């Protein structure tokens, strides 16, 4: 009887905390109660990090099939004048005299060595600037590749794609709609993301549910739940709306107290005013808690401590990446976002009583219709460096097994070149990284790279490529999310509720999580 009473008191305490920070408390409590048993039985800490590549990354030049047939077609299609985007073969030495960012200047692609050789003698490589991720895949085995993934309603063949009767995601090839579909499983206008829905189900297991869904990159629909509100942080940590650490505004405690009375009190029954007051009060209270819980950015393992002066992330060697265009190191804003996430994770599990958290970071600039050689090389160098930094930092915290990061993007791009870039596509290759990831492996079907037909714009020889070589996904975002959700502690019933198309797929767990 004692255990039952203690559990009941614990649940009520969590429920009170949850209802105190979110509007719509009855729904919040119902959703949270559903997830309580799964996370309580685990009795541990876990976090998911969504790293979104805004603009639509050209995955054809990020993860490349290098077997003979694939490489021949790749070189033929992508060597389009005036600025060919075909990368160099594995083992090709960089040419320092070539133009900055050009394939010749970068040298050959970096071979991957899967734990189990790929079927049919297929081989893969990474973009030449991604040596950090090559090590995570080949040596550390904490990185997995998911080829040809994208939003799908149900499995779709090339013939079915051509049928107006076969269900397909709405508004394909549109930035806004496909970004939203990746994050919220519906086109622009969908307001609830699948990361936020996971937060809905598991927030009551956190001591302070306000710190369940956290963005280090502004507002993100992926984090938005039915009841869970995302909490936004900056590189400095909590975004301050109230008094300073001495309880003062303009040096006065009286001003600080008056301001908090004003912003935390409603004067009418207006719904908008009440909601604004609720958000403001939550922000002020959360900032005070977080201010005292976060360790300094310049402390190990997050950053490099400075002997004198003020810490500046721009000067921290851990947060600077090798810029392939200049040959010098430069500040990496994505690494700074992940530094903030690492500090939040450390505070969440050690001080704030969190057991399940979801995070969002991003890197923009991938809409490479032109100047792709320079633009993508720089972006992928930042991506590789930031992910390797995050892995090392988690290692310093002893939390690699508790944190899983995955990448997403609006869509992939066309296999064909428009002369110096690529256009909007559909499917793309992505990464999953973490100590609990069965790394050094490829999960899904490596697409067949075809040759252009007589009309010079289609790929009849490939079952995986549509017009201009855009990839037809063979793995769905729902399958990715369900695999991560299972590791996170959600039940099959909960996953089917979060991912409405999951029931259309026979394989609901891709197997990349231990």
Coordinates of C-alpha atoms in Angstrom, one line a residue:
X1 CA 0.0 0.0 0.0
X2 CA 2.9 2.3 0.7
X3 CA 4.3 2.0 -2.8
X4 CA 0.9 2.7 -4.3
X5 CA 0.5 5.9 -2.2
X6 CA 4.0 7.1 -3.0
X7 CA 3.5 6.5 -6.7
X8 CA 0.2 8.4 -6.6
X9 CA 1.7 11.3 -4.8
X10 CA 4.6 11.4 -7.3
X11 CA 2.1 11.3 -10.2
X12 CA 0.0 14.1 -8.7
X13 CA 3.1 16.3 -8.1
X14 CA 4.1 15.8 -11.7
X15 CA 0.6 16.5 -12.9
X16 CA 0.5 19.7 -10.9
X17 CA 3.8 20.9 -12.4
X18 CA 2.6 20.0 -15.9
X19 CA -0.8 21.8 -15.5
X20 CA 1.0 24.8 -14.1
X21 CA 2.9 25.5 -17.3
X22 CA 0.6 24.5 -20.1
X23 CA -2.7 25.7 -21.2
X24 CA -5.3 23.0 -21.9
X25 CA -4.4 21.0 -18.7
X26 CA -7.0 18.2 -19.0
X27 CA -5.6 17.1 -22.4
X28 CA -2.1 17.6 -21.2
X29 CA -2.7 15.4 -18.2
X30 CA -4.3 12.7 -20.2
X31 CA -1.5 12.6 -22.8
X32 CA 1.2 12.7 -20.0
X33 CA -0.5 9.8 -18.1
X34 CA -0.3 7.6 -21.2
X35 CA 3.5 7.9 -21.3
X36 CA 4.2 7.6 -17.6
X37 CA 4.5 3.9 -17.3
X38 CA 7.0 3.5 -20.2
X39 CA 9.4 6.2 -18.9
X40 CA 9.0 5.3 -15.2
X41 CA 9.9 1.7 -16.0
X42 CA 13.1 2.8 -17.8
X43 CA 14.2 5.0 -14.8
X44 CA 16.8 6.8 -16.9
X45 CA 17.5 9.9 -19.0
X46 CA 17.2 10.1 -22.8
X47 CA 17.2 13.0 -25.2
X48 CA 16.5 13.3 -28.9
X49 CA 18.0 16.1 -31.0
X50 CA 16.6 17.1 -34.4
X51 CA 19.3 18.8 -36.6
X52 CA 17.4 20.3 -39.5
X53 CA 19.2 21.4 -42.7
X54 CA 17.0 24.2 -44.1
X55 CA 16.8 24.7 -47.8
X56 CA 16.9 21.1 -49.1
X57 CA 20.3 19.5 -48.8
X58 CA 21.8 17.9 -52.0
X59 CA 22.3 14.4 -50.4
X60 CA 23.6 13.1 -53.7
X61 CA 26.9 14.9 -52.9
X62 CA 26.8 14.1 -49.2
X63 CA 26.5 10.3 -49.3
X64 CA 27.6 8.8 -52.6
X65 CA 27.4 5.3 -54.1
X66 CA 30.9 4.6 -55.5
X67 CA 30.5 1.1 -57.0
X68 CA 31.4 1.1 -60.7
X69 CA 27.9 1.4 -62.3
X70 CA 26.8 4.1 -59.8
X71 CA 30.0 6.1 -60.2
X72 CA 29.9 6.1 -64.0
X73 CA 26.4 7.4 -64.1
X74 CA 27.1 10.0 -61.3
X75 CA 30.1 11.4 -63.2
X76 CA 28.2 11.5 -66.5
X77 CA 25.2 13.3 -65.1
X78 CA 26.9 15.7 -62.8
X79 CA 29.7 16.9 -65.0
X80 CA 27.5 19.6 -66.5
X81 CA 29.1 22.9 -67.7
X82 CA 29.8 25.6 -66.8
X83 CA 30.6 24.6 -63.2
X84 CA 30.5 20.8 -62.8
X85 CA 29.4 19.5 -59.4
X86 CA 30.6 15.9 -59.7
X87 CA 33.0 15.2 -56.9
X88 CA 36.3 13.4 -57.4
X89 CA 36.9 9.6 -57.0
X90 CA 38.1 8.1 -53.7
X91 CA 41.9 8.5 -53.3
X92 CA 42.2 11.6 -55.5
X93 CA 44.7 14.0 -54.0
X94 CA 43.5 17.6 -53.5
X95 CA 44.8 20.2 -55.9
X96 CA 45.6 23.3 -53.9
X97 CA 45.9 25.3 -57.2
X98 CA 42.3 24.7 -58.1
X99 CA 39.5 27.1 -57.4
X100 CA 38.3 27.3 -53.8
X101 CA 35.5 24.8 -53.2
X102 CA 35.9 23.1 -56.5
X103 CA 35.9 19.3 -56.6
X104 CA 39.6 19.3 -57.6
X105 CA 40.5 21.5 -54.7
X106 CA 38.6 19.3 -52.3
X107 CA 40.1 16.0 -53.5
X108 CA 38.4 12.6 -53.5
X109 CA 35.3 11.5 -51.6
X110 CA 35.9 9.7 -48.3
X111 CA 35.1 5.9 -48.3
X112 CA 32.8 4.4 -45.7
X113 CA 33.4 0.9 -44.3
X114 CA 30.2 -0.6 -43.1
X115 CA 30.3 -3.4 -40.4
X116 CA 28.5 -5.6 -42.9
X117 CA 29.3 -5.2 -46.6
X118 CA 26.4 -3.8 -48.7
X119 CA 24.5 -6.2 -50.9
X120 CA 25.5 -6.4 -54.6
X121 CA 29.0 -5.0 -53.9
X122 CA 27.7 -1.5 -53.4
X123 CA 30.1 0.9 -51.8
X124 CA 29.6 4.4 -50.3
X125 CA 31.6 7.5 -49.5
X126 CA 31.1 10.9 -47.9
X127 CA 31.8 14.4 -49.2
X128 CA 35.5 15.2 -48.9
X129 CA 35.0 17.7 -46.1
X130 CA 33.3 15.3 -43.8
X131 CA 36.2 13.5 -42.2
X132 CA 34.7 13.9 -38.7
X133 CA 31.6 11.9 -39.7
X134 CA 33.8 9.3 -41.6
X135 CA 35.6 8.6 -38.3
X136 CA 32.3 8.3 -36.4
X137 CA 31.1 5.8 -39.0
X138 CA 34.2 3.8 -39.7
X139 CA 36.0 3.8 -36.4
X140 CA 33.7 4.8 -33.6
X141 CA 30.6 3.1 -35.0
X142 CA 28.3 5.8 -33.5
X143 CA 27.0 7.0 -36.9
X144 CA 24.4 5.3 -39.1
X145 CA 23.3 6.2 -42.6
X146 CA 19.6 6.2 -43.7
X147 CA 19.5 6.3 -47.5
X148 CA 16.6 7.7 -49.5
X149 CA 14.3 8.8 -46.7
X150 CA 11.4 11.3 -47.0
X151 CA 7.8 11.9 -46.3
X152 CA 5.5 9.2 -47.6
X153 CA 1.8 8.3 -47.0
X154 CA 2.5 4.7 -47.9
X155 CA 5.0 2.7 -49.8
X156 CA 5.1 4.1 -53.3
X157 CA 6.6 2.6 -56.5
X158 CA 7.5 4.7 -59.6
X159 CA 4.3 3.4 -61.4
X160 CA 2.2 4.4 -58.4
X161 CA 3.7 7.8 -58.2
X162 CA 2.4 8.5 -61.7
X163 CA -1.2 7.6 -60.6
X164 CA -3.4 10.4 -59.4
X165 CA -5.3 7.7 -57.3
X166 CA -2.2 6.8 -55.2
X167 CA -1.9 8.8 -52.0
X168 CA 1.2 11.1 -51.9
X169 CA 2.3 13.9 -49.6
X170 CA 0.7 17.2 -50.5
X171 CA 2.6 19.9 -52.4
X172 CA 5.8 18.0 -53.1
X173 CA 8.9 20.1 -54.0
X174 CA 7.7 23.1 -52.0
X175 CA 10.0 24.4 -49.3
X176 CA 7.4 25.5 -46.8
X177 CA 5.1 22.5 -47.3
X178 CA 7.9 19.8 -47.2
X179 CA 9.7 21.4 -44.2
X180 CA 6.4 21.2 -42.4
X181 CA 5.7 17.7 -43.6
X182 CA 9.1 16.5 -42.3
X183 CA 8.5 18.1 -38.9
X184 CA 4.7 18.0 -38.5
X185 CA 3.6 15.3 -40.9
X186 CA 1.4 17.7 -42.8
X187 CA 1.9 20.7 -45.3
X188 CA 2.2 24.3 -44.3
X189 CA -0.5 25.0 -41.7
X190 CA 0.1 21.9 -39.6
X191 CA 0.9 23.2 -36.2
X192 CA 1.8 20.1 -34.1
X193 CA 5.2 18.4 -34.6
X194 CA 6.0 14.8 -33.9
X195 CA 8.8 15.8 -31.5
X196 CA 6.2 17.9 -29.6
X197 CA 3.8 15.0 -29.5
X198 CA 6.5 12.9 -27.9
X199 CA 6.9 15.7 -25.4
X200 CA 3.2 15.6 -24.7
X201 CA 3.3 12.0 -23.8
X202 CA 6.4 12.1 -21.6
X203 CA 6.6 15.6 -20.0
X204 CA 4.9 14.5 -16.8
X205 CA 7.9 12.3 -16.1
X206 CA 10.1 15.4 -15.8
X207 CA 10.5 17.2 -12.6
X208 CA 10.0 20.6 -14.4
X209 CA 8.0 19.8 -17.6
X210 CA 8.7 23.3 -19.0
X211 CA 12.1 22.0 -19.9
X212 CA 10.8 19.1 -22.0
X213 CA 10.9 20.6 -25.5
X214 CA 13.8 23.0 -26.1
X215 CA 14.9 24.9 -29.2
X216 CA 18.4 26.5 -29.6
X217 CA 17.3 27.8 -33.0
X218 CA 14.2 29.8 -32.6
X219 CA 10.6 28.6 -33.2
X220 CA 10.3 25.1 -34.6
X221 CA 7.1 23.3 -35.5
X222 CA 8.8 19.9 -34.8
X223 CA 8.8 20.8 -31.0
X224 CA 5.2 22.1 -30.9
X225 CA 2.8 19.7 -29.0
X226 CA -0.9 19.6 -28.3
X227 CA -0.1 20.9 -24.8
X228 CA 3.7 21.1 -24.6
X229 CA 5.1 24.5 -25.3
X230 CA 8.6 24.7 -26.7
X231 CA 11.1 26.6 -24.5
X232 CA 13.6 28.7 -26.5
X233 CA 17.2 29.3 -25.4
X234 CA 20.1 31.3 -26.8
X235 CA 23.8 30.7 -26.9
X236 CA 24.1 32.4 -23.5
X237 CA 21.4 30.0 -22.1
X238 CA 18.1 31.2 -20.7
X239 CA 16.6 34.3 -22.4
X240 CA 16.1 36.8 -19.6
X241 CA 12.8 38.6 -19.3
X242 CA 12.9 39.5 -15.7
X243 CA 15.3 40.7 -13.0
X244 CA 19.1 40.0 -13.0
X245 CA 20.9 37.6 -10.7
X246 CA 20.6 40.2 -8.0
X247 CA 16.9 40.6 -8.4
X248 CA 17.2 44.0 -9.9
X249 CA 16.1 46.0 -13.0
X250 CA 18.0 49.2 -13.7
X251 CA 19.7 48.5 -10.4
X252 CA 16.5 48.6 -8.4
X253 CA 14.7 45.7 -6.7
X254 CA 11.5 47.8 -6.5
X255 CA 11.4 48.2 -10.3
X256 CA 11.9 44.5 -10.7
X257 CA 9.1 43.6 -8.3
X258 CA 6.8 46.1 -9.9
X259 CA 7.6 44.8 -13.4
X260 CA 6.9 41.3 -12.4
X261 CA 3.5 42.2 -10.8
X262 CA 2.5 44.0 -14.0
X263 CA 3.4 41.3 -16.5
X264 CA 2.2 38.4 -14.4
X265 CA -1.3 39.7 -13.7
X266 CA -4.3 39.8 -15.9
X267 CA -6.7 42.8 -15.8
X268 CA -9.5 41.2 -17.8
X269 CA -10.9 37.8 -18.8
X270 CA -9.6 38.1 -22.4
X271 CA -8.2 34.8 -23.6
X272 CA -5.2 36.4 -25.4
X273 CA -4.2 38.4 -22.4
X274 CA -4.4 35.4 -20.1
X275 CA -2.3 33.3 -22.5
X276 CA 0.3 36.1 -22.8
X277 CA 0.5 36.4 -19.0
X278 CA 0.9 32.7 -18.7
X279 CA 3.8 32.6 -21.2
X280 CA 5.5 35.6 -19.7
X281 CA 5.2 34.2 -16.1
X282 CA 6.5 30.9 -17.3
X283 CA 9.5 32.5 -19.0
X284 CA 10.5 34.6 -16.0
X285 CA 10.3 31.7 -13.6
X286 CA 12.1 29.3 -16.0
X287 CA 14.9 31.8 -16.6
X288 CA 15.6 32.0 -12.9
X289 CA 15.8 28.2 -12.5
X290 CA 17.9 27.8 -15.7
X291 CA 20.3 30.6 -14.8
X292 CA 21.4 28.7 -11.7
X293 CA 21.4 25.3 -13.3
X294 CA 23.5 25.8 -16.5
X295 CA 27.2 25.4 -16.3
X296 CA 29.3 28.1 -18.0
X297 CA 29.8 27.7 -21.8
X298 CA 33.5 28.1 -21.3
X299 CA 33.8 25.2 -18.8
X300 CA 35.0 21.7 -19.8
X301 CA 33.7 19.7 -21.6
X302 CA 31.5 22.3 -23.3
X303 CA 34.3 24.7 -24.2
X304 CA 37.8 25.7 -23.6
X305 CA 38.3 27.6 -20.3
X306 CA 40.0 31.0 -20.6
X307 CA 42.8 32.0 -18.3
X308 CA 41.9 35.7 -18.3
X309 CA 39.1 37.8 -19.7
X310 CA 35.6 36.9 -20.9
X311 CA 34.9 33.6 -22.7
X312 CA 33.9 34.1 -26.4
X313 CA 32.7 31.1 -28.3
X314 CA 34.0 32.7 -31.6
X315 CA 37.5 32.2 -30.2
X316 CA 37.0 28.8 -28.7
X317 CA 39.1 26.3 -30.8
X318 CA 36.5 23.6 -30.0
X319 CA 33.8 25.6 -31.8
X320 CA 35.8 26.6 -34.8
X321 CA 35.7 24.5 -38.0
X322 CA 38.2 24.2 -40.9
X323 CA 36.7 26.4 -43.7
X324 CA 37.3 24.6 -47.0
X325 CA 37.1 27.9 -48.9
X326 CA 39.7 29.8 -47.0
X327 CA 41.9 27.1 -45.4
X328 CA 41.5 28.9 -42.1
X329 CA 39.4 28.1 -39.1
X330 CA 36.2 30.0 -38.5
X331 CA 33.4 30.2 -35.9
X332 CA 30.8 27.5 -36.3
X333 CA 27.3 28.7 -35.2
X334 CA 25.9 25.2 -35.4
X335 CA 28.5 23.9 -32.9
X336 CA 27.5 26.8 -30.6
X337 CA 23.8 25.6 -30.8
X338 CA 24.9 22.1 -29.9
X339 CA 27.1 23.5 -27.1
X340 CA 23.9 25.0 -25.7
X341 CA 22.0 21.8 -26.1
X342 CA 24.8 19.9 -24.3
X343 CA 24.7 22.3 -21.4
X344 CA 20.9 22.0 -21.3
X345 CA 21.2 18.2 -21.3
X346 CA 23.7 18.3 -18.4
X347 CA 21.5 20.6 -16.4
X348 CA 18.3 18.7 -17.3
X349 CA 19.3 15.3 -16.1
X350 CA 21.4 16.5 -13.1
X351 CA 19.6 19.5 -11.7
X352 CA 16.2 20.1 -13.3
X353 CA 14.9 16.5 -12.8
X354 CA 14.4 15.7 -16.5
X355 CA 14.1 12.2 -17.8
X356 CA 13.0 12.8 -21.4
X357 CA 13.8 15.9 -23.5
X358 CA 13.6 16.8 -27.2
X359 CA 15.8 19.5 -28.8
X360 CA 15.9 21.3 -32.1
X361 CA 18.9 22.9 -33.8
X362 CA 19.3 24.0 -37.4
X363 CA 21.7 24.9 -40.2
X364 CA 20.4 27.0 -43.2
X365 CA 21.6 27.8 -46.7
X366 CA 21.1 24.5 -48.5
X367 CA 18.9 25.9 -51.3
X368 CA 21.8 25.5 -53.7
X369 CA 20.3 26.4 -57.1
X370 CA 23.7 27.9 -57.9
X371 CA 27.2 28.1 -56.6
X372 CA 26.7 24.7 -55.1
X373 CA 30.4 23.7 -55.1
X374 CA 31.4 26.5 -52.7
X375 CA 28.1 26.7 -50.7
X376 CA 27.6 23.1 -49.9
X377 CA 31.3 22.4 -49.2
X378 CA 31.2 25.1 -46.5
X379 CA 27.9 23.9 -45.0
X380 CA 28.9 20.2 -44.9
X381 CA 32.2 21.1 -43.2
X382 CA 30.2 22.9 -40.5
X383 CA 27.8 20.0 -40.2
X384 CA 30.6 17.4 -39.8
X385 CA 32.6 19.5 -37.4
X386 CA 29.5 20.3 -35.2
X387 CA 28.3 16.7 -35.0
X388 CA 31.8 15.5 -34.1
X389 CA 32.1 18.2 -31.4
X390 CA 28.7 17.2 -30.0
X391 CA 29.7 13.6 -29.8
X392 CA 33.0 14.4 -28.1
X393 CA 31.2 16.7 -25.6
X394 CA 28.6 14.0 -24.8
X395 CA 31.5 11.7 -24.2
X396 CA 33.0 14.1 -21.7
X397 CA 29.7 14.1 -19.9
X398 CA 29.4 10.3 -20.0
X399 CA 26.1 10.7 -21.9
X400 CA 26.6 9.3 -25.4
X401 CA 24.3 6.4 -24.8
X402 CA 21.5 8.6 -23.6
X403 CA 21.4 11.1 -26.5
X404 CA 20.5 10.5 -30.1
X405 CA 20.8 13.1 -32.9
X406 CA 19.3 12.8 -36.3
X407 CA 19.3 15.0 -39.4
X408 CA 16.3 16.1 -41.5
X409 CA 15.9 18.6 -44.4
X410 CA 13.1 20.0 -46.6
X411 CA 13.8 17.5 -49.3
X412 CA 16.7 16.2 -51.4
X413 CA 17.6 17.7 -54.8
X414 CA 17.7 16.7 -58.4
X415 CA 20.4 14.3 -59.7
X416 CA 20.8 16.5 -62.8
X417 CA 22.7 19.8 -62.5
X418 CA 21.4 23.1 -63.8
X419 CA 25.0 24.2 -64.6
X420 CA 26.3 25.1 -61.2
X421 CA 23.7 23.8 -58.8
X422 CA 20.6 21.6 -58.3
X423 CA 16.9 22.0 -58.1
X424 CA 14.2 20.7 -55.7
X425 CA 13.8 17.0 -55.2
X426 CA 12.1 14.6 -52.7
X427 CA 14.0 11.8 -51.0
X428 CA 17.5 12.3 -49.4
X429 CA 20.1 10.5 -47.3
X430 CA 20.3 11.3 -43.6
X431 CA 22.4 10.5 -40.5
X432 CA 21.6 9.2 -37.0
X433 CA 24.3 9.6 -34.3
X434 CA 24.7 8.4 -30.7
X435 CA 26.1 5.8 -28.4
X436 CA 22.8 3.8 -28.6
X437 CA 22.9 3.8 -32.4
X438 CA 24.0 0.6 -34.1
X439 CA 26.5 2.6 -36.1
X440 CA 28.8 1.8 -38.9
X441 CA 25.8 0.5 -40.9
X442 CA 23.3 1.5 -43.6
X443 CA 19.6 1.1 -42.8
X444 CA 17.5 1.1 -46.0
X445 CA 17.9 0.7 -49.7
X446 CA 20.8 2.5 -51.4
X447 CA 19.2 3.9 -54.6
X448 CA 20.1 2.9 -58.1
X449 CA 21.6 5.8 -59.9
X450 CA 20.5 5.7 -63.5
X451 CA 21.4 7.3 -66.8
X452 CA 19.4 10.1 -68.5
X453 CA 17.0 8.9 -71.2
X454 CA 16.7 10.2 -74.7
X455 CA 14.8 13.2 -73.5
X456 CA 17.7 14.1 -71.3
X457 CA 15.5 14.7 -68.2
X458 CA 14.3 11.3 -66.9
X459 CA 15.9 8.1 -65.5
X460 CA 14.0 5.2 -66.9
X461 CA 16.8 2.7 -65.9
X462 CA 16.3 3.5 -62.1
X463 CA 13.3 2.4 -60.0
X464 CA 14.3 5.1 -57.5
X465 CA 14.6 8.2 -59.6
X466 CA 11.8 10.5 -61.0
X467 CA 12.1 13.4 -63.4
X468 CA 15.5 15.1 -63.3
X469 CA 16.7 12.3 -61.1
X470 CA 14.8 13.3 -57.9
X471 CA 14.7 10.4 -55.5
X472 CA 11.4 8.5 -54.8
X473 CA 11.8 7.7 -51.1
X474 CA 12.0 4.1 -50.0
X475 CA 11.9 4.9 -46.2
X476 CA 9.4 7.2 -44.6
X477 CA 9.8 9.9 -42.0
X478 CA 7.2 8.0 -40.0
X479 CA 9.4 4.9 -39.9
X480 CA 12.4 7.0 -38.7
X481 CA 10.3 8.7 -36.0
X482 CA 8.8 5.4 -34.8
X483 CA 12.2 3.8 -34.5
X484 CA 13.4 6.8 -32.4
X485 CA 10.1 6.8 -30.4
X486 CA 10.5 3.1 -29.5
X487 CA 14.0 3.8 -28.1
X488 CA 12.5 6.8 -26.3
X489 CA 10.0 4.6 -24.4
X490 CA 6.8 5.0 -26.3
X491 CA 4.4 2.1 -26.9
X492 CA 3.2 0.9 -30.3
X493 CA -0.2 2.4 -29.6
X494 CA 1.3 5.8 -28.9
X495 CA 3.5 5.6 -32.0
X496 CA 0.5 4.9 -34.2
X497 CA -1.3 7.9 -32.7
X498 CA 1.7 10.2 -33.3
X499 CA 2.5 8.9 -36.8
X500 CA -0.8 8.6 -38.7
X501 CA 0.8 6.9 -41.8
X502 CA 2.8 4.3 -39.8
X503 CA 0.1 1.7 -40.1
X504 CA 0.7 1.7 -43.9
X505 CA 4.2 0.3 -43.4
X506 CA 5.0 -3.3 -42.5
X507 CA 8.4 -2.4 -41.1
X508 CA 7.8 0.0 -38.2
X509 CA 11.3 -0.3 -36.7
X510 CA 14.3 0.3 -38.9
X511 CA 16.6 -1.4 -36.4
X512 CA 19.3 1.3 -36.0
X513 CA 18.7 1.7 -32.3
X514 CA 20.1 -0.8 -29.7

